[in-house]
Amino acid sequence: MVSLAPVVQAYSWGSRTALPDLCGGVSPAPHPVAEYWFGAHDSGPSRCPDGRGLNERIAADPEGELGERVLAEHGGTLPFLVKLLAAEQALSLQAHPSLDLAREGYAAEDARGVALDAHDRNYRDTNHKPEVLVALTEFHALVGFRPVDRTLALLDALDVPGLRPYRDMLAAEPDRAGIRAVFTTFVTMPHTALTAVISDLVSAAVGYLTTAGVTAPWSAVATTVVELAERYPSDPGVLAALLLNRVVLRPGEAVYLGPGHLHAYLRGVGVEVMANSDNVLRGGLTPKHVDVPELMRVLEFAPLDDPTVRPVPAEGGLPGELAYPTPAPDFALSRIELAPGAEALTYHPAGPEVLLCTAGAVRVTERGETVDHGPGTAVWVAASTPEVTLAAPDGATVFRTRVGDAAAARGR
């Protein structure tokens, strides 16, 4: 059995209390804690008890750690990365590339001599980055372009004079081409004009909230643009937020983001699982590197009607196991609810897994060794592991991440 020490990422949008409170650490932390990484990405591999990074452990015995199927389909690298994420402020407006575009972008930056750790490097690896996020608390996010008819209704409700030309532009071409045209205009608008439009938008949003109230149909969007503008008063991401689905997840609900889907997490705590990549193309709402032309190259402008993923009973899974189905071949995520006093669950892993506890305490037994794991701790299960037993006398929640089925993903 291998306990994984997470890589702690202290990004400015994180929380000084959320993850320390969840994981039993010092709270408030001296700095914002944004993410715990559990995986084998070269830029931040989890540490094993013997001091090796998980990537080094896998490299020493790829077949024993990953298994024949994963080696054949993904090479000698763990294809997924598991994170605990806590956002107290909005993350950057961003999207992730497809596999082909990631390879092209990585090669192009290498050819230009952009250092791998340079601040203006977009592509840190050659992989795509589909991802699913499951809420542990109420979670707020902007996810994917909203269907045009609903965006027109929003713009009509706010009725910002400076946005009427773009409303008409979208109405004249109510499809992905219209979304692309309006978004392009927003992110390339001259600074003076952008600042003036955002100022008018904030006034209109405050007026809408005052007259319609906080329970009105577009109150959440109006509140979001006001909050974003307070922090980024002349950022095109404030206008872009008008085009995106404003999503509120309850604990246990999820969103899936395929390649090219624009998004920005706003606040909340969740478990995030993604392909093993750190490729991010940013378009705003951040002091970090923004590359609008490259973002435009990877974006998917088709409207996303419903980005949420609802858990379903895991096919062939364990009692109490709920799956979050996605088309990603890199990972398969499920949640196991272990009720207090329930019988222990024993199963035979079919490949490598990361087991992450988020509530209660789970007792993991493997090869005769037993270790108790509490919230915010994770276990690496090698493909060669013959059997795993999970027990939780007082109850626990465990997220189980495995490698997806590439053949099934191609058939979707």
Tab-separated table of C-alpha atoms in Angstrom, residues 19 25 32 38 44 46 77 84 88 91 109 146 154 158 169 178 226 276 317 345 352 364 378 409:
chain	number	residue	atom	x	y	z
A	19	LEU	CA	-8.680	22.722	2.519
A	25	GLY	CA	-4.358	21.165	8.895
A	32	PRO	CA	-4.161	30.742	0.251
A	38	PHE	CA	-2.455	13.486	-6.194
A	44	GLY	CA	4.228	18.157	-9.379
A	46	SER	CA	2.958	13.145	-5.272
A	77	THR	CA	2.636	7.462	-17.770
A	84	LEU	CA	-8.722	18.688	-4.268
A	88	GLU	CA	-12.398	31.610	-2.715
A	91	LEU	CA	-10.085	31.424	-11.364
A	109	GLU	CA	6.737	26.792	-28.429
A	146	ARG	CA	-24.865	29.480	-23.013
A	154	LEU	CA	-30.163	38.042	-20.341
A	158	LEU	CA	-29.981	44.019	-18.330
A	169	MET	CA	-25.025	40.831	-33.740
A	178	GLY	CA	-22.425	34.511	-33.746
A	226	VAL	CA	-20.487	42.994	-10.387
A	276	ASN	CA	-2.483	14.216	-16.776
A	317	GLY	CA	-19.272	-1.431	-9.213
A	345	LEU	CA	-15.970	-3.948	0.749
A	352	PRO	CA	-4.107	1.477	-11.258
A	364	VAL	CA	-7.678	0.444	3.584
A	378	ALA	CA	-5.065	9.398	-0.776
A	409	ALA	CA	-14.726	6.515	-25.301
